[in-house]
Amino acid sequence: MAAEFEYLIIGAGPAGLQLGYFLEKANRNYLILEAGDNPGTFFNNFPRHKKLISINKIYTRYDDPEINLRWDWNSLLSNSEEMRFKNYSHQYFPHTDDLVKYLGSFATHFNLKVQYNCRVVRIAKNDKFIVIDSNGNVYSTARLVIATGCSQPYIPPIPGIDLVDKYTNVSVNPEDFANQRVLVIGKGNSGFETADNLLATAAIIHVASPNPVKMAWKTKYVGHLRAVNNNSLDTYQLKSQNLILDATINKIKHQDGKFVVSFAYSHANGELEDLVYDRVILCAGFRFDDSIFDESCQPELVINNRFPAQSSEWESTNIKDLYFVGVLMHMRDYKKKQSGFIHGFRYNIRSLHQILERKYHDQELPYQLIKSTPESLTEAIIRRVNLSSGLWQQTGFLCDLIVIFGEGKLARYYEEIPTDYVHESDLGQHESYYTITLEFGLEIINASPDAFALKRVHKDDVENASQSPNLHPIIRRFSGSTLICEHHVIEDIASEWLENVHVKPLQEFLRNQLSREVSLVKVT
């Protein structure tokens, strides 16, 4: 007979534990199934060179724990200062073993309901989900949450790709590549992490993909190439035998003990060339493994079949009551925001839990009730943009929401809701509401040839605050799905929006808007 649960979570990585924490606090009937014998088993093996690129900045000169989460990218959200990652490592780029230890302690500290050593082998659905593990145990649940991450290597459709080494199992001993010609396929962090490891031993290293390198400090997306992995760029630009190739690989052949790789260059008027290597290493990232689902609940896949398709509630677009957390949430902001990383998806999961409580358990989304005056709204907004770590990490993806009601006299202030969910749910049907986000002026940044020579707006030039390239608050007023207007709070070099130049224009904007909308607002 199947054991029954309200929620079943597959995977006890950081995402599964984070959702488990919220379900535990809400006293829900849940269970987390984990294939390994400890939480976070993915990090036992990856990254291959054991260094995380998620920062662990302990000394910030701030005392507030919420603010400090802006520079703590590894902690899970909880009510315990003891369960912060800084108590497990002081390294800026921590060792993976420290993260695994932390996750194990987190699960134990909060008495999370995790069942280890039970690999899920099949998922089916009738009216409920039926989950079977490798031990023959059967579980039944009304709502299934997948927290397995992207566990399988992504294999691009290149003839001969099956012949090459894979990032997942290639040797990490540089001496195994001594005096060899090496091709690394992929210009993400795994590709450059691999190339950097071979700089002292390989004779020649080429790093190739169809598109140019994207640097995280240019795009503001932390999944693009990080400075900690980019030593190979110096060796390319300073004539040290290594190359960065923008090229499509048409095919790979193994011939006379060597690899012959056929390239079509992206910037050479269609030039074709065959190059010979001793080793080829594929570092094209990972994808979601959907093999455990049978035909009754096979989720739709997108982005080259790397992610399950999801709604703004992170629910499968074609299988009701099937949800995805953690790295898989990145489908909604792929290569744009931070949902593929702990410091992004931890806030997503908190929002998801609140959405689940609203959807299935008749709980209102949490909000603060405040007076709908320019002074009260300004005070609330300024406090939040100077404090929130969720708005800071999930720029534009999560928003605070202010809903005006009570004939324009009162407002509900909601914190950190997915922006898409606001507009796609009943929340976006109100006749008067405001969203508050922190965002970069990315169009301005991307228009500049030099990310380190951006032209900033003078601090007193509030009329041109919308031209601020760096992080700054944006307040948008909507009526239903219609954007009425928006206000940019001018950027600040320390990202502290506390001066009159920040406060006064915002208060005047709100005064203006509130005076115009009073007659339009219905009692709700």
CSV table of C-alpha atoms in Angstrom, one decimal, residues 213-524:
chain,number,residue,atom,x,y,z
A,213,VAL,CA,32.4,34.7,-24.6
A,214,LYS,CA,30.0,36.5,-22.4
A,215,MET,CA,31.5,37.9,-19.2
A,216,ALA,CA,29.5,38.1,-16.1
A,217,TRP,CA,30.8,41.5,-15.2
A,218,LYS,CA,29.4,42.8,-18.5
A,219,THR,CA,26.0,41.0,-18.6
A,220,LYS,CA,25.3,41.0,-14.8
A,221,TYR,CA,24.4,37.3,-15.2
A,222,VAL,CA,26.5,35.3,-12.7
A,223,GLY,CA,26.3,32.1,-14.9
A,224,HIS,CA,28.3,33.8,-17.7
A,225,LEU,CA,32.1,33.5,-17.5
A,226,ARG,CA,33.4,34.6,-14.1
A,227,ALA,CA,36.7,36.3,-13.5
A,228,VAL,CA,37.8,33.4,-11.2
A,229,ASN,CA,37.8,31.1,-14.3
A,230,ASN,CA,39.1,33.4,-17.1
A,231,ASN,CA,42.9,33.1,-17.0
A,232,SER,CA,42.6,31.4,-20.4
A,233,LEU,CA,41.6,34.7,-21.9
A,234,ASP,CA,45.0,36.3,-21.0
A,235,THR,CA,46.8,33.4,-22.7
A,236,TYR,CA,44.8,33.9,-25.9
A,237,GLN,CA,45.2,37.7,-26.1
A,238,LEU,CA,48.9,37.6,-25.0
A,239,LYS,CA,50.0,35.1,-27.6
A,240,SER,CA,50.6,32.1,-25.4
A,241,GLN,CA,49.5,29.5,-28.0
A,242,ASN,CA,45.9,29.2,-26.8
A,243,LEU,CA,42.8,30.3,-28.8
A,244,ILE,CA,39.2,31.2,-28.2
A,245,LEU,CA,37.2,30.1,-31.3
A,246,ASP,CA,33.8,31.4,-32.3
A,247,ALA,CA,32.9,28.5,-34.6
A,248,THR,CA,30.3,25.8,-35.2
A,249,ILE,CA,31.6,22.2,-35.0
A,250,ASN,CA,30.2,20.3,-38.0
A,251,LYS,CA,31.7,16.9,-37.1
A,252,ILE,CA,34.3,15.1,-35.1
A,253,LYS,CA,36.3,12.1,-36.4
A,254,HIS,CA,38.8,9.8,-34.6
A,255,GLN,CA,41.6,9.1,-37.0
A,256,ASP,CA,45.0,7.6,-36.4
A,257,GLY,CA,44.7,8.1,-32.6
A,258,LYS,CA,43.9,11.8,-33.1
A,259,PHE,CA,40.6,13.8,-33.3
A,260,VAL,CA,39.9,15.7,-36.5
A,261,VAL,CA,37.4,18.4,-35.8
A,262,SER,CA,35.7,20.3,-38.7
A,263,PHE,CA,34.9,23.9,-37.9
A,264,ALA,CA,32.8,26.6,-39.6
A,265,TYR,CA,34.1,29.9,-38.3
A,266,SER,CA,31.5,32.5,-37.2
A,267,HIS,CA,33.4,35.6,-38.2
A,268,ALA,CA,35.4,34.6,-41.2
A,269,ASN,CA,32.9,34.7,-44.1
A,270,GLY,CA,32.0,31.1,-43.8
A,271,GLU,CA,35.6,29.8,-43.7
A,272,LEU,CA,35.8,26.0,-43.1
A,273,GLU,CA,38.8,24.3,-41.5
A,274,ASP,CA,39.8,20.9,-40.0
A,275,LEU,CA,42.0,21.0,-36.9
A,276,VAL,CA,43.7,18.1,-35.2
A,277,TYR,CA,43.7,17.5,-31.5
A,278,ASP,CA,45.0,14.9,-29.0
A,279,ARG,CA,42.0,15.3,-26.7
A,280,VAL,CA,38.6,16.8,-27.0
A,281,ILE,CA,36.5,17.6,-23.8
A,282,LEU,CA,32.8,18.4,-24.0
A,283,CYS,CA,31.8,21.1,-21.4
A,284,ALA,CA,28.3,22.1,-22.7
A,285,GLY,CA,26.5,22.1,-19.3
A,286,PHE,CA,23.7,19.9,-18.0
A,287,ARG,CA,20.1,19.1,-18.7
A,288,PHE,CA,17.0,17.8,-16.9
A,289,ASP,CA,16.6,14.0,-16.7
A,290,ASP,CA,12.9,13.2,-17.4
A,291,SER,CA,13.4,9.4,-17.8
A,292,ILE,CA,11.6,8.7,-14.5
A,293,PHE,CA,8.3,9.9,-15.8
A,294,ASP,CA,6.0,7.5,-17.6
A,295,GLU,CA,3.6,8.5,-20.4
A,296,SER,CA,0.9,9.5,-18.0
A,297,CYS,CA,2.8,12.5,-16.6
A,298,GLN,CA,5.6,13.3,-19.0
A,299,PRO,CA,6.3,17.0,-18.6
A,300,GLU,CA,6.8,19.1,-21.7
A,301,LEU,CA,10.5,20.2,-22.2
A,302,VAL,CA,11.9,23.4,-23.6
A,303,ILE,CA,15.3,25.1,-24.4
A,304,ASN,CA,16.7,22.2,-26.4
A,305,ASN,CA,15.0,19.8,-24.0
A,306,ARG,CA,17.2,21.0,-21.2
A,307,PHE,CA,14.4,22.2,-18.9
A,308,PRO,CA,10.7,21.4,-18.1
A,309,ALA,CA,8.3,24.0,-19.3
A,310,GLN,CA,6.8,25.9,-16.4
A,311,SER,CA,4.1,28.5,-15.6
A,312,SER,CA,4.8,31.6,-13.5
A,313,GLU,CA,4.0,29.4,-10.4
A,314,TRP,CA,6.7,27.0,-11.5
A,315,GLU,CA,4.1,24.4,-12.3
A,316,SER,CA,4.4,22.1,-15.3
A,317,THR,CA,2.6,23.6,-18.3
A,318,ASN,CA,1.0,20.3,-19.1
A,319,ILE,CA,0.9,18.2,-15.9
A,320,LYS,CA,-1.3,19.7,-13.2
A,321,ASP,CA,0.2,19.8,-9.6
A,322,LEU,CA,3.7,19.0,-10.8
A,323,TYR,CA,6.2,21.6,-9.6
A,324,PHE,CA,9.9,22.3,-10.1
A,325,VAL,CA,12.3,24.0,-7.7
A,326,GLY,CA,16.0,24.9,-7.6
A,327,VAL,CA,18.0,25.0,-10.8
A,328,LEU,CA,15.0,23.8,-12.8
A,329,MET,CA,13.3,27.1,-12.0
A,330,HIS,CA,15.8,28.8,-14.3
A,331,MET,CA,13.6,27.9,-17.2
A,332,ARG,CA,11.7,31.1,-16.4
A,333,ASP,CA,14.7,33.4,-16.5
A,334,TYR,CA,17.3,31.3,-18.5
A,335,LYS,CA,20.7,33.1,-18.7
A,336,LYS,CA,19.1,36.4,-17.5
A,337,LYS,CA,18.6,36.3,-13.7
A,338,GLN,CA,19.8,34.1,-10.9
A,339,SER,CA,17.2,31.3,-10.6
A,340,GLY,CA,19.8,28.7,-11.5
A,341,PHE,CA,21.8,29.4,-8.3
A,342,ILE,CA,21.1,29.1,-4.6
A,343,HIS,CA,21.2,32.8,-4.0
A,344,GLY,CA,18.3,33.2,-6.5
A,345,PHE,CA,16.2,30.1,-6.2
A,346,ARG,CA,16.0,30.3,-2.4
A,347,TYR,CA,13.8,33.3,-2.7
A,348,ASN,CA,11.8,31.7,-5.5
A,349,ILE,CA,11.1,28.8,-3.3
A,350,ARG,CA,9.9,31.0,-0.5
A,351,SER,CA,7.5,32.7,-3.0
A,352,LEU,CA,6.4,29.3,-4.3
A,353,HIS,CA,5.6,28.1,-0.8
A,354,GLN,CA,3.4,31.1,-0.3
A,355,ILE,CA,1.7,30.5,-3.6
A,356,LEU,CA,1.1,26.9,-2.7
A,357,GLU,CA,-0.4,27.9,0.7
A,358,ARG,CA,-2.7,30.3,-1.1
A,359,LYS,CA,-3.7,27.9,-3.8
A,360,TYR,CA,-4.2,24.7,-1.8
A,361,HIS,CA,-4.7,25.7,1.8
A,362,ASP,CA,-6.8,28.9,1.7
A,363,GLN,CA,-4.0,31.1,3.1
A,364,GLU,CA,-3.6,34.7,2.0
A,365,LEU,CA,-0.3,35.8,0.7
A,366,PRO,CA,1.5,37.6,3.6
A,367,TYR,CA,1.2,41.4,3.4
A,368,GLN,CA,1.6,44.5,5.6
A,369,LEU,CA,-1.3,46.9,5.8
A,370,ILE,CA,-0.3,50.6,5.5
A,371,LYS,CA,-1.9,53.9,4.9
A,372,SER,CA,-2.1,54.9,1.2
A,373,THR,CA,-0.4,58.2,1.7
A,374,PRO,CA,2.7,59.4,-0.2
A,375,GLU,CA,4.7,59.5,3.0
A,376,SER,CA,3.7,56.0,4.2
A,377,LEU,CA,4.3,54.4,0.8
A,378,THR,CA,7.6,56.2,0.4
A,379,GLU,CA,8.8,55.1,3.8
A,380,ALA,CA,7.8,51.5,3.1
A,381,ILE,CA,9.5,51.4,-0.3
A,382,ILE,CA,12.7,53.1,0.9
A,383,ARG,CA,13.0,50.7,3.8
A,384,ARG,CA,12.6,47.7,1.5
A,385,VAL,CA,15.0,48.7,-1.3
A,386,ASN,CA,17.7,49.4,1.3
A,387,LEU,CA,17.1,46.1,3.2
A,388,SER,CA,15.8,43.4,0.9
A,389,SER,CA,18.2,40.7,-0.3
A,390,GLY,CA,15.5,39.0,-2.5
A,391,LEU,CA,15.0,42.1,-4.7
A,392,TRP,CA,18.7,42.6,-4.8
A,393,GLN,CA,19.5,39.0,-5.9
A,394,GLN,CA,16.5,38.5,-8.3
A,395,THR,CA,16.7,41.8,-10.1
A,396,GLY,CA,13.4,42.5,-11.9
A,397,PHE,CA,12.3,38.8,-11.5
A,398,LEU,CA,10.9,39.3,-8.1
A,399,CYS,CA,9.0,42.4,-7.0
A,400,ASP,CA,7.4,43.9,-4.1
A,401,LEU,CA,3.7,44.7,-4.7
A,402,ILE,CA,1.5,47.5,-3.4
A,403,VAL,CA,-2.2,47.2,-4.0
A,404,ILE,CA,-4.4,50.2,-3.3
A,405,PHE,CA,-7.9,49.6,-1.9
A,406,GLY,CA,-10.4,51.0,0.5
A,407,GLU,CA,-11.4,54.0,-1.7
A,408,GLY,CA,-7.7,54.8,-2.0
A,409,LYS,CA,-7.1,55.1,1.7
A,410,LEU,CA,-5.3,51.8,2.4
A,411,ALA,CA,-2.6,49.7,0.8
A,412,ARG,CA,-1.5,46.1,1.0
A,413,TYR,CA,2.3,45.7,0.8
A,414,TYR,CA,3.4,42.3,-0.4
A,415,GLU,CA,7.1,41.3,-0.5
A,416,GLU,CA,9.1,39.4,-3.1
A,417,ILE,CA,6.5,38.0,-5.5
A,418,PRO,CA,7.4,36.8,-9.0
A,419,THR,CA,6.8,39.7,-11.3
A,420,ASP,CA,5.3,37.4,-14.0
A,421,TYR,CA,3.0,35.8,-11.3
A,422,VAL,CA,1.7,39.3,-10.4
A,423,HIS,CA,0.7,40.0,-14.0
A,424,GLU,CA,-0.7,36.6,-14.8
A,425,SER,CA,-2.7,36.0,-11.6
A,426,ASP,CA,-5.7,37.8,-10.0
A,427,LEU,CA,-3.2,40.2,-8.4
A,428,GLY,CA,-2.7,41.8,-11.7
A,429,GLN,CA,-6.4,42.5,-12.2
A,430,HIS,CA,-6.5,45.3,-9.6
A,431,GLU,CA,-7.3,48.7,-10.9
A,432,SER,CA,-4.5,50.3,-9.0
A,433,TYR,CA,-1.2,48.6,-8.0
A,434,TYR,CA,2.5,49.3,-8.0
A,435,THR,CA,5.5,47.0,-8.4
A,436,ILE,CA,8.9,47.7,-6.8
A,437,THR,CA,12.0,46.2,-8.3
A,438,LEU,CA,15.8,46.7,-8.2
A,439,GLU,CA,17.2,46.6,-11.7
A,440,PHE,CA,20.3,47.4,-13.8
A,441,GLY,CA,20.0,49.7,-16.8
A,442,LEU,CA,21.0,46.8,-19.0
A,443,GLU,CA,20.3,48.5,-22.3
A,444,ILE,CA,22.6,51.3,-21.3
A,445,ILE,CA,25.3,48.9,-20.1
A,446,ASN,CA,25.1,46.7,-23.2
A,447,ALA,CA,25.3,49.8,-25.4
A,448,SER,CA,28.7,50.6,-23.9
A,449,PRO,CA,31.8,49.1,-25.4
A,450,ASP,CA,33.6,49.2,-22.0
A,451,ALA,CA,31.7,47.9,-18.9
A,452,PHE,CA,34.3,49.7,-16.7
A,453,ALA,CA,33.8,53.1,-18.3
A,454,LEU,CA,30.1,53.6,-18.0
A,455,LYS,CA,28.8,57.1,-18.0
A,456,ARG,CA,26.9,57.7,-14.8
A,457,VAL,CA,24.1,60.1,-14.2
A,458,HIS,CA,25.0,63.1,-11.9
A,459,LYS,CA,23.5,62.4,-8.5
A,460,ASP,CA,21.4,65.6,-8.7
A,461,ASP,CA,20.1,64.9,-12.2
A,462,VAL,CA,16.9,63.2,-11.0
A,463,GLU,CA,15.1,64.1,-14.3
A,464,ASN,CA,17.4,61.5,-16.0
A,465,ALA,CA,17.3,58.9,-13.3
A,466,SER,CA,16.0,56.4,-15.9
A,467,GLN,CA,19.5,56.6,-17.5
A,468,SER,CA,21.1,55.1,-14.4
A,469,PRO,CA,23.2,52.1,-15.6
A,470,ASN,CA,23.8,50.6,-12.2
A,471,LEU,CA,21.4,48.9,-9.8
A,472,HIS,CA,18.5,51.2,-8.8
A,473,PRO,CA,14.9,51.0,-7.7
A,474,ILE,CA,12.1,51.2,-10.2
A,475,ILE,CA,8.5,51.8,-9.2
A,476,ARG,CA,5.8,51.0,-11.8
A,477,ARG,CA,2.1,51.8,-11.6
A,478,PHE,CA,-0.4,49.5,-13.3
A,479,SER,CA,-4.1,49.4,-13.8
A,480,GLY,CA,-4.9,45.8,-14.7
A,481,SER,CA,-2.5,44.8,-17.4
A,482,THR,CA,-1.8,48.4,-18.5
A,483,LEU,CA,1.4,50.1,-17.4
A,484,ILE,CA,0.4,53.7,-16.5
A,485,CYS,CA,3.8,55.1,-15.6
A,486,GLU,CA,7.1,54.4,-13.9
A,487,HIS,CA,9.6,56.1,-11.6
A,488,HIS,CA,13.3,55.5,-11.4
A,489,VAL,CA,15.1,56.3,-8.2
A,490,ILE,CA,18.5,57.5,-9.2
A,491,GLU,CA,21.4,55.2,-8.6
A,492,ASP,CA,23.8,55.5,-5.7
A,493,ILE,CA,27.4,54.5,-5.7
A,494,ALA,CA,27.0,52.6,-2.4
A,495,SER,CA,23.5,51.3,-3.3
A,496,GLU,CA,22.0,53.1,-0.4
A,497,TRP,CA,18.9,55.1,-1.3
A,498,LEU,CA,18.5,57.3,1.7
A,499,GLU,CA,19.2,60.9,0.7
A,500,ASN,CA,16.7,63.6,-0.3
A,501,VAL,CA,17.6,63.1,-4.0
A,502,HIS,CA,16.2,59.6,-3.6
A,503,VAL,CA,13.3,60.1,-1.2
A,504,LYS,CA,11.8,63.4,-2.3
A,505,PRO,CA,11.2,62.6,-6.0
A,506,LEU,CA,9.7,59.3,-5.1
A,507,GLN,CA,7.3,60.9,-2.6
A,508,GLU,CA,6.3,63.5,-5.2
A,509,PHE,CA,5.7,60.8,-7.8
A,510,LEU,CA,3.5,58.9,-5.5
A,511,ARG,CA,1.6,62.0,-4.5
A,512,ASN,CA,1.0,62.8,-8.1
A,513,GLN,CA,-0.3,59.2,-8.9
A,514,LEU,CA,-2.4,58.9,-5.8
A,515,SER,CA,-4.2,62.1,-6.5
A,516,ARG,CA,-5.0,61.0,-10.0
A,517,GLU,CA,-6.3,57.5,-9.1
A,518,VAL,CA,-8.5,58.1,-6.1
A,519,SER,CA,-11.7,58.4,-8.1
A,520,LEU,CA,-10.9,55.2,-10.1
A,521,VAL,CA,-10.1,52.9,-7.2
A,522,LYS,CA,-12.9,50.5,-6.3
A,523,VAL,CA,-13.5,49.1,-2.8
A,524,THR,CA,-12.0,45.5,-2.7
